[in-house]
């Protein structure tokens, strides 16, 4: 069993819709979770991180964490074609443990 | 300030040759990661440094791969006797080590390695 799992997609949504990206993790000791976006041919860049149960909002992005269910999600409201990319979920136990990445979900926003 | 830099940006080599890939992390970042990414694939973890120590080398594919970090800063990934399956983009990332679980990784632009 992989430590961090994501649906590989591709996920297609129409422009203006809400895109929902999901991630599950197996290690209950994981404390923090990160969402990275990777455009084709580019390096990953951080969108946001979350470490408390509940929702965290940043502009059009909302991260949700449910530690009891070992589930993390990223919602993108008012999706734009420029949001088309691969989204990587990552988890970390402590600052001295390595970060574990999931395989990524490919998102395509259709104009 | 300066981000993570990697050199060379592109490397073409012949099968059987050795190559060295360099990573300059963000100043003050104690953690440094090497990843490999093949076309259309996810990140493959190779090795993780905390300072000059490598607590986790579990991702190195074979004993042809090695890495070191000196002075808590620059890291070099060496691939000996390269094979065609080593062709990929090699990404380096650095992060600070915080006490509040917010250790964001900052990625370099990568080195594209092509083994002919």
mmCIF file of C-alpha atoms in Angstrom:
data_model
loop_
_atom_site.group_PDB
_atom_site.id
_atom_site.type_symbol
_atom_site.label_atom_id
_atom_site.label_comp_id
_atom_site.label_asym_id
_atom_site.label_seq_id
_atom_site.Cartn_x
_atom_site.Cartn_y
_atom_site.Cartn_z
ATOM 1 C CA UNK A 1 0.000 0.000 0.000
ATOM 2 C CA UNK A 2 1.364 3.391 -1.012
ATOM 3 C CA UNK A 3 1.667 5.865 1.837
ATOM 4 C CA UNK A 4 -0.065 8.679 -0.046
ATOM 5 C CA UNK A 5 -2.587 7.850 -2.736
ATOM 6 C CA UNK A 6 -4.353 9.977 -5.311
ATOM 7 C CA UNK A 7 -6.650 9.285 -8.200
ATOM 8 C CA UNK A 8 -4.386 9.678 -11.234
ATOM 9 C CA UNK A 9 -7.172 11.106 -13.368
ATOM 10 C CA UNK A 10 -7.316 12.792 -15.732
ATOM 11 C CA UNK A 11 -10.022 14.883 -14.128
ATOM 12 C CA UNK A 12 -11.857 17.147 -16.531
ATOM 13 C CA UNK A 13 -14.083 20.028 -15.420
ATOM 14 C CA UNK A 14 -15.682 22.872 -17.379
ATOM 15 C CA UNK A 15 -14.429 26.401 -16.883
ATOM 16 C CA UNK A 16 -16.094 28.047 -13.877
ATOM 17 C CA UNK A 17 -16.885 24.758 -12.131
ATOM 18 C CA UNK A 18 -15.472 23.452 -8.856
ATOM 19 C CA UNK A 19 -12.619 20.959 -9.204
ATOM 20 C CA UNK A 20 -12.287 18.485 -6.347
ATOM 21 C CA UNK A 21 -8.976 16.684 -5.865
ATOM 22 C CA UNK A 22 -8.665 13.922 -3.306
ATOM 23 C CA UNK A 23 -5.830 12.297 -1.398
ATOM 24 C CA UNK A 24 -5.680 9.550 1.224
ATOM 25 C CA UNK A 25 -2.781 8.566 3.454
ATOM 26 C CA UNK A 26 -1.924 5.468 5.415
ATOM 27 C CA UNK A 27 0.341 6.753 8.212
ATOM 28 C CA UNK A 28 -1.740 8.083 11.088
ATOM 29 C CA UNK A 29 1.360 9.834 12.400
ATOM 30 C CA UNK A 30 1.303 12.264 9.493
ATOM 31 C CA UNK A 31 0.883 15.813 10.740
ATOM 32 C CA UNK A 32 1.017 18.185 7.786
ATOM 33 C CA UNK A 33 -0.165 17.997 4.228
ATOM 34 C CA UNK A 34 0.848 19.987 1.214
ATOM 35 C CA UNK A 35 -0.678 20.575 -2.181
ATOM 36 C CA UNK A 36 1.716 21.310 -5.042
ATOM 37 C CA UNK A 37 0.861 22.203 -8.620
ATOM 38 C CA UNK A 38 3.072 21.108 -11.507
ATOM 39 C CA UNK A 39 2.625 22.476 -14.996
ATOM 40 C CA UNK A 40 3.894 20.320 -17.836
ATOM 41 C CA UNK A 41 7.651 20.681 -18.174
ATOM 42 C CA UNK A 42 7.946 22.746 -14.999
ATOM 43 C CA UNK A 43 8.861 22.048 -11.378
ATOM 44 C CA UNK A 44 6.265 21.640 -8.641
ATOM 45 C CA UNK A 45 5.257 24.750 -6.719
ATOM 46 C CA UNK A 46 3.378 24.981 -3.435
ATOM 47 C CA UNK A 47 -0.292 25.959 -3.470
ATOM 48 C CA UNK A 48 -0.990 25.574 0.234
ATOM 49 C CA UNK A 49 -0.428 23.440 3.305
ATOM 50 C CA UNK A 50 -2.760 22.311 6.075
ATOM 51 C CA UNK A 51 -2.146 20.686 9.453
ATOM 52 C CA UNK A 52 -5.367 21.223 11.411
ATOM 53 C CA UNK A 53 -8.581 19.319 10.920
ATOM 54 C CA UNK A 54 -11.131 21.269 8.950
ATOM 55 C CA UNK A 55 -10.948 23.708 6.073
ATOM 56 C CA UNK A 56 -8.317 26.231 5.088
ATOM 57 C CA UNK A 57 -9.119 28.771 2.401
ATOM 58 C CA UNK A 58 -6.757 30.792 0.230
ATOM 59 C CA UNK A 59 -8.397 32.672 -2.607
ATOM 60 C CA UNK A 60 -10.048 30.195 -4.958
ATOM 61 C CA UNK A 61 -8.398 27.254 -3.194
ATOM 62 C CA UNK A 62 -9.720 25.393 -0.145
ATOM 63 C CA UNK A 63 -7.827 22.541 1.495
ATOM 64 C CA UNK A 64 -9.729 20.129 3.716
ATOM 65 C CA UNK A 65 -8.196 17.733 6.228
ATOM 66 C CA UNK A 66 -9.929 14.920 8.087
ATOM 67 C CA UNK A 67 -7.370 13.070 10.206
ATOM 68 C CA UNK A 68 -9.890 10.537 11.482
ATOM 69 C CA UNK A 69 -10.635 9.441 7.923
ATOM 70 C CA UNK A 70 -7.020 10.023 6.789
ATOM 71 C CA UNK A 71 -8.290 12.146 3.942
ATOM 72 C CA UNK A 72 -7.109 15.402 2.400
ATOM 73 C CA UNK A 73 -8.752 17.292 -0.417
ATOM 74 C CA UNK A 74 -8.242 20.408 -2.496
ATOM 75 C CA UNK A 75 -11.162 22.332 -3.949
ATOM 76 C CA UNK A 76 -10.609 24.832 -6.723
ATOM 77 C CA UNK A 77 -13.531 27.202 -7.191
ATOM 78 C CA UNK A 78 -14.253 28.996 -10.467
ATOM 79 C CA UNK A 79 -11.774 26.755 -12.281
ATOM 80 C CA UNK A 80 -9.810 28.405 -15.057
ATOM 81 C CA UNK A 81 -7.978 26.859 -18.022
ATOM 82 C CA UNK A 82 -4.771 28.091 -16.359
ATOM 83 C CA UNK A 83 -5.482 25.664 -13.508
ATOM 84 C CA UNK A 84 -4.868 22.762 -15.880
ATOM 85 C CA UNK A 85 -1.881 20.961 -14.357
ATOM 86 C CA UNK A 86 -0.928 17.979 -12.242
ATOM 87 C CA UNK A 87 -1.686 18.371 -8.545
ATOM 88 C CA UNK A 88 0.546 16.591 -6.052
ATOM 89 C CA UNK A 89 -0.485 15.796 -2.493
ATOM 90 C CA UNK A 90 2.281 15.323 0.090
ATOM 91 C CA UNK A 91 2.354 14.371 3.784
ATOM 92 C CA UNK A 92 4.867 14.807 6.569
ATOM 93 C CA UNK A 93 5.133 13.372 10.070
ATOM 94 C CA UNK A 94 7.606 15.716 11.674
ATOM 95 C CA UNK A 95 10.094 18.263 10.447
ATOM 96 C CA UNK A 96 12.837 15.623 10.649
ATOM 97 C CA UNK A 97 10.990 13.050 8.556
ATOM 98 C CA UNK A 98 10.955 13.052 4.817
ATOM 99 C CA UNK A 99 7.951 14.342 2.934
ATOM 100 C CA UNK A 100 5.984 11.661 1.079
ATOM 101 C CA UNK A 101 4.433 12.587 -2.263
ATOM 102 C CA UNK A 102 1.452 10.974 -3.912
ATOM 103 C CA UNK A 103 1.508 10.141 -7.632
ATOM 104 C CA UNK A 104 -0.464 13.253 -8.600
ATOM 105 C CA UNK A 105 -3.819 13.948 -10.263
ATOM 106 C CA UNK A 106 -3.973 15.472 -13.718
ATOM 107 C CA UNK A 107 -6.597 18.224 -14.005
ATOM 108 C CA UNK A 108 -7.900 19.612 -17.262
ATOM 109 C CA UNK A 109 -10.178 22.663 -17.235
ATOM 110 C CA UNK A 110 -12.158 22.860 -20.456
ATOM 111 C CA UNK A 111 -12.988 26.372 -21.788
ATOM 112 C CA UNK B 1 16.316 36.051 -2.713
ATOM 113 C CA UNK B 2 17.807 33.296 -4.832
ATOM 114 C CA UNK B 3 15.887 30.080 -5.239
ATOM 115 C CA UNK B 4 17.157 26.536 -5.630
ATOM 116 C CA UNK B 5 19.536 26.224 -8.541
ATOM 117 C CA UNK B 6 20.634 23.117 -10.381
ATOM 118 C CA UNK B 7 23.334 22.495 -12.902
ATOM 119 C CA UNK B 8 23.619 21.566 -15.640
ATOM 120 C CA UNK B 9 20.122 22.241 -16.939
ATOM 121 C CA UNK B 10 20.605 19.625 -19.637
ATOM 122 C CA UNK B 11 23.056 16.766 -19.847
ATOM 123 C CA UNK B 12 23.481 14.355 -22.735
ATOM 124 C CA UNK B 13 25.851 11.473 -22.123
ATOM 125 C CA UNK B 14 26.744 8.132 -23.572
ATOM 126 C CA UNK B 15 25.807 4.868 -21.949
ATOM 127 C CA UNK B 16 28.464 3.777 -19.495
ATOM 128 C CA UNK B 17 29.735 7.265 -18.659
ATOM 129 C CA UNK B 18 29.554 8.809 -15.173
ATOM 130 C CA UNK B 19 27.618 12.025 -14.558
ATOM 131 C CA UNK B 20 27.449 14.517 -11.692
ATOM 132 C CA UNK B 21 24.411 16.656 -11.036
ATOM 133 C CA UNK B 22 24.647 19.638 -8.709
ATOM 134 C CA UNK B 23 22.097 21.306 -6.463
ATOM 135 C CA UNK B 24 22.463 24.633 -4.649
ATOM 136 C CA UNK B 25 19.691 24.920 -2.063
ATOM 137 C CA UNK B 26 18.211 28.091 -0.643
ATOM 138 C CA UNK B 27 20.578 29.536 1.947
ATOM 139 C CA UNK B 28 19.725 28.322 5.440
ATOM 140 C CA UNK B 29 17.581 25.398 4.344
ATOM 141 C CA UNK B 30 18.657 22.323 6.274
ATOM 142 C CA UNK B 31 16.657 19.707 4.381
ATOM 143 C CA UNK B 32 17.478 18.729 0.809
ATOM 144 C CA UNK B 33 15.753 16.169 -1.404
ATOM 145 C CA UNK B 34 16.574 14.563 -4.726
ATOM 146 C CA UNK B 35 13.777 13.246 -6.928
ATOM 147 C CA UNK B 36 13.616 11.701 -10.372
ATOM 148 C CA UNK B 37 10.743 12.241 -12.754
ATOM 149 C CA UNK B 38 10.310 10.382 -15.997
ATOM 150 C CA UNK B 39 8.090 11.805 -18.734
ATOM 151 C CA UNK B 40 4.467 11.823 -17.642
ATOM 152 C CA UNK B 41 5.258 10.149 -14.331
ATOM 153 C CA UNK B 42 5.134 11.230 -10.700
ATOM 154 C CA UNK B 43 8.024 12.181 -8.447
ATOM 155 C CA UNK B 44 10.297 9.283 -7.554
ATOM 156 C CA UNK B 45 12.065 9.911 -4.241
ATOM 157 C CA UNK B 46 15.801 9.209 -4.349
ATOM 158 C CA UNK B 47 17.458 10.531 -1.196
ATOM 159 C CA UNK B 48 16.891 12.984 1.640
ATOM 160 C CA UNK B 49 19.492 15.015 3.543
ATOM 161 C CA UNK B 50 19.068 16.682 6.905
ATOM 162 C CA UNK B 51 22.182 18.817 7.160
ATOM 163 C CA UNK B 52 25.047 16.720 5.813
ATOM 164 C CA UNK B 53 23.483 13.434 6.907
ATOM 165 C CA UNK B 54 21.281 11.253 4.749
ATOM 166 C CA UNK B 55 18.702 9.621 7.060
ATOM 167 C CA UNK B 56 16.947 8.053 4.117
ATOM 168 C CA UNK B 57 18.700 6.669 1.053
ATOM 169 C CA UNK B 58 16.001 4.116 0.368
ATOM 170 C CA UNK B 59 15.029 5.565 -2.985
ATOM 171 C CA UNK B 60 18.388 5.200 -4.701
ATOM 172 C CA UNK B 61 17.664 2.703 -7.528
ATOM 173 C CA UNK B 62 21.016 0.916 -7.446
ATOM 174 C CA UNK B 63 24.561 1.182 -6.144
ATOM 175 C CA UNK B 64 25.414 3.160 -9.275
ATOM 176 C CA UNK B 65 23.682 6.111 -7.635
ATOM 177 C CA UNK B 66 25.255 8.086 -4.797
ATOM 178 C CA UNK B 67 24.871 11.534 -3.310
ATOM 179 C CA UNK B 68 26.661 13.728 -0.896
ATOM 180 C CA UNK B 69 26.136 17.068 0.727
ATOM 181 C CA UNK B 70 28.902 19.221 2.124
ATOM 182 C CA UNK B 71 28.812 22.165 4.479
ATOM 183 C CA UNK B 72 25.090 21.721 4.881
ATOM 184 C CA UNK B 73 24.675 23.358 1.512
ATOM 185 C CA UNK B 74 25.580 22.116 -1.976
ATOM 186 C CA UNK B 75 24.678 18.566 -2.910
ATOM 187 C CA UNK B 76 25.951 16.392 -5.732
ATOM 188 C CA UNK B 77 24.144 13.371 -7.168
ATOM 189 C CA UNK B 78 26.479 11.026 -9.013
ATOM 190 C CA UNK B 79 25.375 8.329 -11.410
ATOM 191 C CA UNK B 80 28.067 5.869 -12.430
ATOM 192 C CA UNK B 81 28.022 3.777 -15.602
ATOM 193 C CA UNK B 82 24.849 5.438 -16.833
ATOM 194 C CA UNK B 83 22.151 3.363 -18.500
ATOM 195 C CA UNK B 84 19.424 4.447 -20.894
ATOM 196 C CA UNK B 85 16.795 3.897 -18.190
ATOM 197 C CA UNK B 86 18.497 6.633 -16.137
ATOM 198 C CA UNK B 87 17.179 9.211 -18.622
ATOM 199 C CA UNK B 88 14.806 11.502 -16.735
ATOM 200 C CA UNK B 89 14.532 14.921 -15.128
ATOM 201 C CA UNK B 90 16.341 15.035 -11.794
ATOM 202 C CA UNK B 91 14.773 17.515 -9.398
ATOM 203 C CA UNK B 92 16.264 18.911 -6.229
ATOM 204 C CA UNK B 93 14.224 20.567 -3.489
ATOM 205 C CA UNK B 94 15.172 22.246 -0.250
ATOM 206 C CA UNK B 95 13.141 23.203 2.781
ATOM 207 C CA UNK B 96 13.689 24.809 6.141
ATOM 208 C CA UNK B 97 13.255 22.629 9.216
ATOM 209 C CA UNK B 98 10.600 24.318 11.283
ATOM 210 C CA UNK B 99 8.875 23.436 14.517
ATOM 211 C CA UNK B 100 5.355 23.941 13.252
ATOM 212 C CA UNK B 101 5.070 21.348 10.484
ATOM 213 C CA UNK B 102 5.063 23.929 7.725
ATOM 214 C CA UNK B 103 8.192 22.784 5.905
ATOM 215 C CA UNK B 104 7.477 23.852 2.351
ATOM 216 C CA UNK B 105 9.705 22.366 -0.316
ATOM 217 C CA UNK B 106 11.137 24.706 -2.916
ATOM 218 C CA UNK B 107 12.080 22.980 -6.114
ATOM 219 C CA UNK B 108 14.884 23.746 -8.487
ATOM 220 C CA UNK B 109 14.363 23.831 -12.277
ATOM 221 C CA UNK B 110 15.737 20.323 -12.680
ATOM 222 C CA UNK B 111 18.443 18.679 -14.756
ATOM 223 C CA UNK B 112 17.263 16.826 -17.844
ATOM 224 C CA UNK B 113 19.520 13.807 -18.306
ATOM 225 C CA UNK B 114 19.565 11.957 -21.603
ATOM 226 C CA UNK B 115 21.603 8.772 -21.898
ATOM 227 C CA UNK B 116 22.230 7.729 -25.489
#
